[in-house]
XYZ file of C-alpha atoms in Angstrom:
613
model
C -37.467 -19.936 35.677
C -39.743 -16.931 37.046
C -38.493 -17.565 40.217
C -34.668 -17.384 39.128
C -33.598 -13.956 39.884
C -35.543 -13.668 43.036
C -34.073 -16.893 45.000
C -32.306 -15.785 47.818
C -29.058 -16.860 49.834
C -27.275 -19.888 48.057
C -29.978 -20.471 45.732
C -29.196 -17.123 43.927
C -29.061 -18.173 39.896
C -26.433 -17.161 37.667
C -28.384 -14.421 35.933
C -29.094 -12.810 39.060
C -25.198 -12.500 40.094
C -24.675 -11.190 36.501
C -27.277 -8.552 36.648
C -26.582 -7.404 40.533
C -22.760 -7.106 38.986
C -24.175 -4.922 36.228
C -26.287 -2.943 38.950
C -24.991 -2.511 42.061
C -28.104 -1.359 43.896
C -29.382 -4.624 43.129
C -31.077 -6.396 45.840
C -31.272 -2.912 48.222
C -34.771 -2.759 49.798
C -36.524 0.280 50.560
C -37.873 0.672 54.088
C -41.723 -0.873 54.069
C -40.773 -2.074 50.468
C -43.051 -4.883 49.423
C -41.135 -8.547 49.352
C -41.483 -11.339 47.161
C -41.080 -14.510 48.815
C -41.126 -18.353 47.488
C -44.555 -20.369 48.851
C -44.430 -23.583 50.407
C -44.178 -25.296 47.410
C -41.711 -23.513 45.528
C -39.739 -26.775 44.806
C -42.228 -28.328 42.639
C -43.719 -24.815 40.761
C -41.445 -22.029 41.873
C -44.828 -19.989 42.009
C -44.039 -16.366 43.436
C -46.190 -14.740 45.899
C -46.308 -10.894 46.311
C -47.152 -9.858 49.956
C -48.115 -6.119 49.597
C -46.918 -3.652 52.094
C -50.494 -2.850 53.443
C -50.944 0.130 56.101
C -53.603 0.197 58.780
C -56.040 2.504 58.025
C -59.182 3.494 59.826
C -62.503 4.631 58.297
C -61.492 8.389 59.069
C -58.509 7.772 56.889
C -59.900 6.532 53.883
C -60.540 10.406 52.060
C -56.822 10.999 52.335
C -55.675 7.433 51.347
C -57.940 7.647 48.189
C -56.148 11.047 47.363
C -52.639 9.347 47.952
C -53.454 6.525 46.220
C -54.992 8.805 43.079
C -51.811 10.624 43.413
C -49.325 7.622 43.568
C -51.418 6.473 39.998
C -50.563 9.957 38.693
C -46.839 9.493 39.573
C -46.711 5.787 38.548
C -45.982 4.644 41.945
C -48.350 1.375 41.895
C -46.958 -1.308 44.167
C -43.129 -0.830 45.416
C -44.474 0.435 48.881
C -46.769 0.952 51.366
C -47.987 4.269 49.935
C -48.113 3.242 46.229
C -51.407 3.214 44.587
C -52.180 -0.892 44.804
C -51.011 -1.082 48.572
C -53.357 1.918 49.348
C -56.646 0.050 47.665
C -55.952 -3.152 49.361
C -55.519 -1.481 52.128
C -59.077 0.769 51.807
C -60.785 -2.476 50.539
C -59.531 -4.251 53.823
C -61.626 -2.123 56.020
C -64.621 -1.317 53.302
C -64.825 -4.389 51.041
C -67.810 -2.745 49.458
C -65.834 0.283 48.283
C -66.535 -0.294 44.428
C -64.729 3.070 43.509
C -61.722 1.397 45.115
C -62.151 -1.779 43.302
C -62.191 -0.223 40.534
C -59.328 1.726 40.890
C -57.531 -1.059 41.966
C -58.308 -3.097 38.714
C -57.072 0.152 37.200
C -53.921 0.087 39.184
C -53.196 -3.623 38.247
C -53.591 -3.205 34.950
C -51.134 -0.091 34.566
C -48.584 -2.190 36.647
C -49.068 -5.016 33.572
C -48.255 -1.856 31.239
C -45.515 -1.411 33.152
C -43.920 -5.128 33.243
C -44.770 -5.264 29.878
C -42.690 -1.886 28.956
C -39.700 -3.777 31.525
C -39.835 -6.878 29.423
C -39.351 -4.535 26.062
C -36.453 -3.255 27.877
C -34.921 -6.448 29.579
C -33.065 -8.182 26.397
C -29.585 -5.909 27.626
C -30.786 -4.005 30.825
C -30.474 -6.100 34.218
C -32.836 -3.481 36.205
C -35.384 -3.559 33.502
C -35.491 -7.847 33.709
C -35.572 -7.553 37.502
C -38.396 -5.073 37.396
C -40.107 -7.253 34.867
C -39.934 -10.201 37.567
C -41.121 -8.171 40.239
C -43.987 -7.057 38.210
C -44.456 -10.835 37.476
C -44.931 -11.649 41.100
C -47.451 -8.623 41.802
C -49.244 -10.092 38.691
C -49.722 -13.705 39.778
C -51.038 -12.388 43.001
C -53.372 -9.593 41.547
C -54.566 -11.057 38.598
C -57.429 -13.105 39.909
C -58.786 -9.772 41.106
C -58.990 -8.329 37.773
C -61.846 -9.005 35.534
C -60.626 -10.501 32.265
C -56.829 -10.677 33.212
C -56.264 -14.284 33.321
C -55.247 -14.806 29.938
C -53.139 -11.216 29.829
C -51.596 -12.433 32.751
C -50.610 -15.804 31.660
C -48.953 -14.442 28.335
C -46.970 -11.855 30.537
C -45.949 -14.602 32.740
C -44.553 -16.567 29.636
C -42.791 -13.494 28.320
C -41.259 -12.833 31.561
C -39.912 -16.584 31.513
C -38.652 -16.313 28.124
C -36.874 -13.144 29.037
C -35.015 -14.623 32.061
C -34.279 -17.682 29.878
C -32.644 -14.870 27.350
C -30.944 -13.211 29.683
C -29.314 -16.544 30.905
C -28.369 -17.614 27.743
C -27.171 -14.178 26.458
C -25.168 -13.620 29.978
C -23.885 -17.068 29.573
C -22.858 -16.344 25.989
C -21.216 -13.174 26.620
C -18.781 -14.439 29.503
C -17.974 -17.333 27.319
C -17.358 -14.748 24.686
C -14.999 -12.925 27.208
C -13.017 -16.130 27.981
C -12.355 -17.220 24.318
C -14.880 -19.624 24.494
C -16.056 -18.888 20.825
C -17.888 -22.307 20.448
C -15.883 -23.334 16.836
C -16.059 -26.741 18.416
C -19.882 -26.509 18.541
C -20.094 -25.484 22.310
C -19.271 -22.064 23.741
C -20.808 -18.809 23.126
C -22.086 -19.410 19.548
C -24.151 -22.437 20.865
C -25.625 -20.143 23.669
C -26.421 -17.282 21.545
C -28.062 -19.648 18.956
C -30.135 -21.516 21.327
C -31.341 -17.885 22.649
C -32.205 -17.125 18.966
C -34.323 -20.718 18.823
C -36.465 -19.269 21.679
C -36.795 -15.501 20.082
C -35.626 -15.123 16.275
C -33.768 -12.224 15.608
C -33.386 -11.301 19.377
C -31.354 -8.511 19.202
C -28.970 -9.334 22.140
C -28.459 -12.596 20.869
C -27.918 -11.085 17.556
C -25.077 -8.669 18.663
C -23.899 -11.962 20.215
C -23.228 -13.583 16.803
C -21.851 -10.312 15.470
C -19.418 -10.517 18.206
C -18.271 -13.847 17.789
C -17.780 -13.285 14.003
C -15.701 -10.248 15.223
C -13.945 -12.558 17.350
C -13.057 -15.294 14.932
C -12.099 -12.369 12.358
C -9.836 -10.850 14.625
C -8.228 -14.272 15.151
C -8.371 -14.799 11.418
C -6.471 -11.104 11.280
C -3.612 -12.361 14.151
C -3.045 -15.345 12.284
C -2.414 -13.761 8.995
C 0.244 -11.098 10.930
C 1.795 -14.415 12.240
C 2.034 -15.491 8.359
C 0.016 -18.640 9.704
C -2.731 -18.287 6.333
C -3.839 -21.864 6.743
C -5.293 -20.788 10.444
C -6.330 -17.608 9.000
C -8.452 -19.364 6.348
C -9.919 -21.659 8.832
C -11.073 -18.961 10.989
C -12.360 -17.048 8.058
C -14.656 -20.322 7.247
C -15.671 -20.670 10.605
C -16.865 -16.936 10.562
C -18.870 -17.413 7.567
C -20.980 -20.135 9.020
C -21.742 -17.994 12.219
C -24.935 -15.597 10.712
C -26.137 -14.424 7.445
C -23.636 -12.637 5.187
C -23.845 -9.108 5.736
C -20.573 -7.914 4.014
C -18.402 -8.153 7.371
C -16.490 -10.906 5.871
C -16.181 -9.577 2.744
C -14.408 -6.804 4.324
C -12.083 -9.194 6.738
C -10.860 -11.049 3.648
C -9.750 -7.836 2.055
C -7.844 -6.814 5.174
C -6.330 -10.479 5.351
C -5.314 -9.944 1.673
C -4.034 -6.762 2.273
C -2.153 -8.077 5.521
C -0.912 -10.496 2.853
C 0.340 -8.200 0.318
C 1.896 -6.159 2.882
C 4.131 -8.941 4.285
C 4.657 -10.152 0.867
C 5.349 -6.451 -0.552
C 8.152 -6.083 2.742
C 9.784 -9.543 2.544
C 10.435 -8.253 -1.613
C 11.365 -4.725 -0.768
C 13.890 -6.374 1.839
C 14.745 -9.011 -0.381
C 15.408 -6.441 -3.123
C 17.188 -4.260 -0.193
C 19.545 -7.223 0.176
C 20.282 -7.660 -3.868
C 21.886 -4.524 -3.440
C 24.485 -5.600 -1.273
C 27.661 -7.813 -2.357
C 26.530 -10.881 -0.047
C 22.842 -10.247 -0.171
C 21.668 -13.079 -2.592
C 21.584 -15.820 -0.011
C 19.300 -13.753 2.056
C 17.159 -12.664 -0.802
C 16.360 -16.242 -1.657
C 15.691 -17.233 2.022
C 12.864 -14.479 1.769
C 11.605 -15.363 -1.641
C 11.382 -18.605 0.180
C 9.207 -16.974 2.833
C 7.284 -15.177 -0.083
C 6.597 -18.192 -2.024
C 5.194 -19.930 1.044
C 2.565 -17.574 2.207
C 1.897 -15.817 -1.167
C -1.590 -16.230 -2.731
C -1.118 -18.545 -5.869
C -0.504 -16.503 -8.761
C 0.997 -13.215 -6.588
C 2.176 -10.961 -8.974
C 4.566 -9.454 -6.677
C 6.057 -12.880 -5.372
C 6.327 -13.680 -9.273
C 8.244 -10.553 -9.793
C 10.431 -10.877 -6.983
C 10.997 -14.506 -8.144
C 12.339 -12.995 -11.511
C 14.378 -10.464 -9.783
C 16.324 -13.086 -7.776
C 16.629 -15.130 -10.928
C 17.998 -12.190 -12.505
C 19.863 -10.380 -9.985
C 23.294 -12.402 -10.659
C 23.235 -10.359 -14.386
C 20.903 -7.659 -13.592
C 20.560 -6.590 -10.155
C 16.900 -5.510 -9.930
C 16.117 -5.415 -13.473
C 15.747 -7.149 -16.635
C 16.886 -6.578 -20.265
C 15.625 -3.961 -21.861
C 13.700 -2.348 -19.065
C 13.599 0.955 -19.155
C 13.302 3.198 -15.586
C 14.216 6.548 -13.884
C 15.325 7.273 -10.703
C 13.885 9.586 -8.705
C 15.799 12.488 -7.475
C 16.217 13.711 -4.234
C 15.103 17.370 -4.761
C 12.071 16.340 -6.904
C 11.354 14.926 -9.742
C 13.301 12.287 -11.991
C 16.474 11.387 -13.691
C 17.198 10.453 -17.112
C 15.258 7.518 -18.828
C 17.867 4.420 -18.478
C 17.596 1.310 -20.419
C 18.884 -2.006 -18.921
C 21.622 -3.024 -21.588
C 22.051 -6.899 -21.286
C 25.019 -8.903 -20.335
C 27.159 -10.797 -22.602
C 30.303 -10.668 -24.547
C 31.439 -9.399 -27.942
C 34.388 -8.484 -30.210
C 35.753 -4.891 -29.465
C 37.419 -2.715 -31.825
C 38.083 -2.633 -35.783
C 39.660 -6.526 -37.668
C 42.983 -6.394 -39.481
C 41.350 -5.940 -42.747
C 38.573 -3.367 -41.442
C 38.281 -0.191 -44.039
C 39.304 2.890 -42.601
C 40.507 1.412 -39.727
C 43.340 2.917 -37.469
C 45.798 1.337 -35.576
C 44.379 2.732 -32.186
C 41.326 0.466 -32.763
C 43.519 -2.647 -32.465
C 43.790 -5.424 -31.790
C 40.387 -6.675 -31.575
C 39.646 -8.638 -28.222
C 36.802 -9.788 -26.477
C 35.044 -8.218 -23.894
C 32.618 -9.920 -21.499
C 30.010 -8.021 -19.042
C 29.181 -10.692 -16.464
C 26.402 -7.913 -15.133
C 24.454 -5.953 -17.381
C 24.263 -1.910 -17.041
C 21.852 0.695 -17.853
C 22.411 3.564 -20.347
C 20.247 6.697 -20.657
C 18.173 6.493 -23.679
C 19.012 9.429 -25.373
C 22.235 11.727 -24.948
C 21.644 13.825 -21.888
C 19.888 17.112 -22.413
C 20.124 20.857 -22.208
C 16.939 20.797 -19.821
C 18.642 18.255 -17.806
C 21.611 19.853 -17.678
C 20.187 22.798 -16.459
C 18.632 21.646 -13.700
C 22.469 20.323 -12.397
C 23.368 23.884 -13.208
C 21.092 25.493 -11.237
C 20.959 22.752 -8.406
C 24.383 23.382 -7.662
C 25.759 26.495 -9.177
C 28.493 24.938 -11.249
C 30.236 26.899 -13.701
C 30.746 24.740 -17.043
C 34.207 24.990 -18.673
C 33.141 27.181 -21.348
C 30.647 29.308 -19.759
C 33.977 30.090 -17.621
C 36.463 30.445 -20.292
C 33.974 32.081 -22.342
C 33.756 30.845 -25.660
C 33.463 27.350 -27.403
C 33.818 25.993 -31.158
C 30.578 26.691 -33.323
C 29.658 26.074 -36.678
C 30.077 29.126 -38.669
C 27.131 28.984 -41.811
C 29.116 31.880 -43.812
C 32.494 30.131 -43.619
C 31.170 26.117 -43.426
C 33.879 25.992 -40.697
C 33.976 25.526 -37.011
C 35.230 28.566 -35.251
C 35.586 29.881 -31.563
C 32.800 32.094 -30.729
C 32.665 34.261 -27.638
C 29.507 33.449 -25.353
C 29.046 30.065 -26.556
C 28.259 27.481 -23.620
C 26.066 24.417 -22.631
C 23.071 26.517 -23.221
C 23.878 27.176 -26.980
C 23.122 25.329 -29.977
C 25.632 24.107 -32.812
C 25.868 27.830 -34.029
C 25.726 29.625 -30.583
C 22.123 30.466 -30.547
C 20.102 29.613 -27.357
C 19.143 26.217 -27.256
C 15.927 24.280 -26.706
C 15.762 22.078 -23.283
C 15.338 19.017 -25.370
C 18.305 19.338 -27.381
C 21.650 17.277 -26.575
C 23.754 19.419 -24.538
C 26.660 20.191 -26.221
C 30.092 22.332 -25.511
C 30.732 20.620 -22.322
C 34.009 19.179 -21.517
C 34.850 15.652 -20.205
C 35.127 16.890 -16.421
C 31.750 18.703 -17.303
C 29.877 15.773 -17.936
C 31.895 13.785 -15.085
C 30.173 16.439 -12.598
C 26.640 16.208 -13.605
C 26.884 12.025 -13.565
C 28.389 12.568 -10.097
C 25.415 14.847 -8.921
C 23.176 12.420 -10.458
C 24.430 9.849 -8.369
C 24.356 12.041 -5.196
C 20.557 12.655 -6.326
C 19.458 9.452 -6.612
C 21.675 7.519 -4.474
C 22.647 5.258 -7.501
C 25.904 4.609 -9.293
C 25.382 7.127 -12.228
C 28.815 7.669 -14.191
C 30.170 8.106 -17.861
C 29.973 5.152 -19.980
C 33.227 3.047 -20.603
C 34.698 2.919 -23.998
C 34.178 -0.880 -23.848
C 29.924 -0.144 -22.758
C 29.801 2.437 -25.680
C 31.277 -0.049 -28.106
C 28.913 -2.963 -27.039
C 25.987 -0.202 -27.151
C 25.989 0.920 -30.204
C 26.674 -2.252 -31.799
C 23.547 -3.734 -29.644
C 24.425 -7.358 -30.729
C 25.234 -6.644 -34.397
C 28.847 -7.146 -35.953
C 30.439 -4.880 -38.937
C 31.821 -1.617 -39.562
C 28.627 0.893 -38.847
C 26.208 0.287 -36.318
C 23.719 -1.049 -38.555
C 26.073 -2.892 -40.463
C 28.477 -3.405 -42.719
C 26.432 -1.664 -45.667
C 28.324 1.846 -46.482
C 24.290 3.141 -47.511
C 22.726 4.053 -44.063
C 19.192 2.642 -43.834
C 16.409 5.115 -43.801
C 16.018 6.862 -40.839
C 19.450 5.815 -39.024
C 20.025 8.317 -37.358
C 21.627 12.391 -37.429
C 24.543 11.617 -39.937
C 26.719 13.619 -42.513
C 24.199 12.772 -45.448
C 24.802 13.577 -48.862
C 21.002 14.853 -49.248
C 21.469 17.148 -46.059
C 21.356 20.992 -46.513
C 22.553 23.761 -44.619
C 20.385 26.982 -43.657
C 22.553 28.765 -46.676
C 22.433 25.823 -49.197
C 25.690 23.941 -48.116
C 26.112 20.357 -48.490
C 28.865 18.011 -47.145
C 31.953 17.160 -49.274
C 32.480 13.853 -47.277
C 28.903 11.978 -46.757
C 26.937 9.327 -47.040
C 25.887 9.420 -50.701
C 21.963 9.361 -51.191
C 21.349 9.829 -47.367
C 19.635 12.671 -45.574
C 18.002 12.922 -42.205
C 16.620 16.320 -42.419
C 18.753 18.077 -39.742
C 21.952 20.345 -40.273
C 23.374 20.652 -36.912
C 22.095 18.103 -34.029
C 18.406 17.290 -33.609
C 16.421 17.170 -30.784
C 17.211 13.894 -28.923
C 14.879 11.332 -29.378
C 13.533 11.992 -32.827
C 14.952 9.004 -34.706
C 14.002 5.250 -33.878
C 16.139 3.299 -31.184
C 18.586 0.655 -32.044
C 17.763 -3.037 -31.102
C 18.303 -2.526 -27.430
C 16.101 0.471 -27.183
C 18.996 3.327 -27.137
C 18.326 6.328 -29.113
C 20.781 8.334 -31.027
C 23.544 6.126 -30.467
C 26.114 6.454 -32.625
C 24.643 9.572 -34.288
C 23.431 12.892 -33.578
C 26.677 14.237 -31.406
C 29.781 12.315 -30.732
C 30.151 11.551 -26.669
C 32.845 11.581 -24.079
C 33.347 8.431 -22.415
C 35.158 7.794 -19.158
C 38.244 6.285 -20.567
C 41.749 7.905 -20.682
C 43.293 7.855 -24.178
C 45.616 4.433 -24.828
C 46.913 4.357 -28.336
C 46.133 0.918 -28.854
C 44.097 -1.655 -26.613
C 46.872 -3.575 -25.573
C 46.247 -4.702 -22.246
C 42.995 -3.257 -22.410
C 40.481 -4.047 -19.790
C 38.627 -7.418 -20.553
C 35.819 -7.119 -18.405
C 34.485 -3.612 -20.034
C 35.605 -1.084 -17.195
C 36.709 1.991 -18.160
C 40.570 2.167 -18.559
C 41.535 5.461 -16.950
C 44.673 7.013 -15.044
C 44.589 9.425 -12.513
C 45.198 12.640 -14.169
C 45.272 11.985 -17.497
C 44.582 14.757 -20.035
C 43.989 13.145 -23.059
C 40.277 11.542 -23.227
C 38.144 9.375 -25.661
C 35.056 10.375 -27.720
C 33.300 8.160 -29.183
C 30.668 7.584 -31.874
C 29.532 9.362 -35.011
C 27.466 13.020 -35.167
C 25.835 15.437 -37.357
C 29.198 16.438 -38.252
C 31.443 13.464 -38.476
C 32.763 11.759 -42.066
C 31.495 8.397 -42.967
C 34.687 6.781 -41.675
C 34.257 8.385 -37.949
C 30.878 6.766 -38.005
C 32.144 3.493 -37.755
C 31.201 1.411 -34.604
C 34.962 0.850 -33.431
C 36.114 4.722 -33.901
C 37.467 6.369 -31.163
C 39.189 9.760 -30.759
C 41.491 11.770 -28.420
C 40.749 14.822 -27.188
C 42.119 17.404 -24.767
C 39.876 17.196 -21.221
C 38.843 20.593 -21.373
C 37.650 20.550 -25.110
C 33.990 21.678 -25.809
C 32.800 21.441 -28.970
C 29.336 21.432 -31.353
C 29.625 18.211 -31.739
C 30.232 16.436 -28.399
C 27.830 15.608 -25.834
C 27.567 12.641 -23.666
C 25.194 10.188 -21.940
C 24.918 8.357 -18.769
C 25.383 4.899 -17.370
C 24.363 3.186 -14.050
C 25.476 0.622 -12.216
C 23.003 -2.271 -11.211
């Protein structure tokens, strides 16, 4: 192998061609440079001979030649040209064979060449120039070693190291060329095989180790590309092959994480696109197609895929949600909207029965209403703080603010009276209200404007509840006169109702109240202070009565059967639903309804919002 980098013409080996490409100066010779030739028996042993570029000297030239040779030694110019140290010493010995000093200096120069050769071999792993120099020095050593005492074994070891370096170079160069061509060796040949052969010759050889790392990286890239193309069987195969390239160093774990992230991102993107499909009237088919793709590429037990499947299964009835789910929508201006609770789809008997005690004709006839889809209802009544955000964002002037007064409770007289300055910022008595109180002193138009603003901020369908939705939600799957059933005695903590045990700040009590019941409040309570009903809604049918979207109709004949609001454009009489802190027991019934002017504002009436799913 030692001759391989120095064969000329058509016999030039692959290693030299690779080296020449990497070093454009390869092969260039200086004038009077030493030459390496192939001996007559090259075909049998490929031995190399070095022909030193001798200079013709006269004896008178010896002193200057000695000075020139010593200077060349100091400069490290040992053999390449006629004025290098070894050629000069050889030229001196040619005319003065007994010059012991020249002989000793020649030996010193040859040992220095050997040291340079060892350094070149050490650098030859990835430097073509260093390998060429090591081979050139090998020729010098083969020629000069017999003339130096005790140099036979060091020379033999050096020549073997050059031969090994040449073999390693060729294997690594071939492996790197195969790597560039994409011949990684997954079939047992290619770059992987070449680098492994190099490592068999020299374990832990840096260039071959780097080659293995490059093969591993290429296999990982193929795995990641397969993952990007959603071909996860192939991605797994490439990763398995990569895992067998070398001892684990953490790169495979990172690669698996990246492939997993690619898969997760694809699953999430399909899920997100499917969810967008589900928001369109005809999007269910497209969503199911995306679900099929998710199930094809997702890892077993993938939580996102399972969630997407549940959403598709539930979309007919709940859009993107599930019954009982609590969520909030982001507001465009920052923050979140009210907490919303998903009410289950279903059917119920709306209105009062013919023999219901306290019922009016306006609550009849009882009729069945069916909701093909669920809908969301705000968990509590809209608060002063939530309404304040709307006012601050829009500059809207609520009805009581424009008018300058509203109806409040007067503690001295025990009556509801008109009071100047009372508006949505006020309590039931006209005092400043805290942000956690239900907003009151609002008209139905004020409530509508808030719902429209909420819809614009979130891009969702916010609105007031329909009358059918309110009664459906207040009953929460139960039958009976009251939200809790037929008993005329509310259970403990049923809500903020007119209780016989309630006492006003001045000691007043209710004349018409639930006997024996007390909730600790005279006036509205902060929202959410009482336990939720079975569907997770708080203060439903208590605390404050609520505006709904319907116009007033004197009975339910021809009322919608699908739960939609019964609305006539331009109507002024609107519906208020639900009991409050200051309504009689009869008005706390689940079927109770009241007609009110759309501009009415009161200390007893607030509202909550619904959202289409």
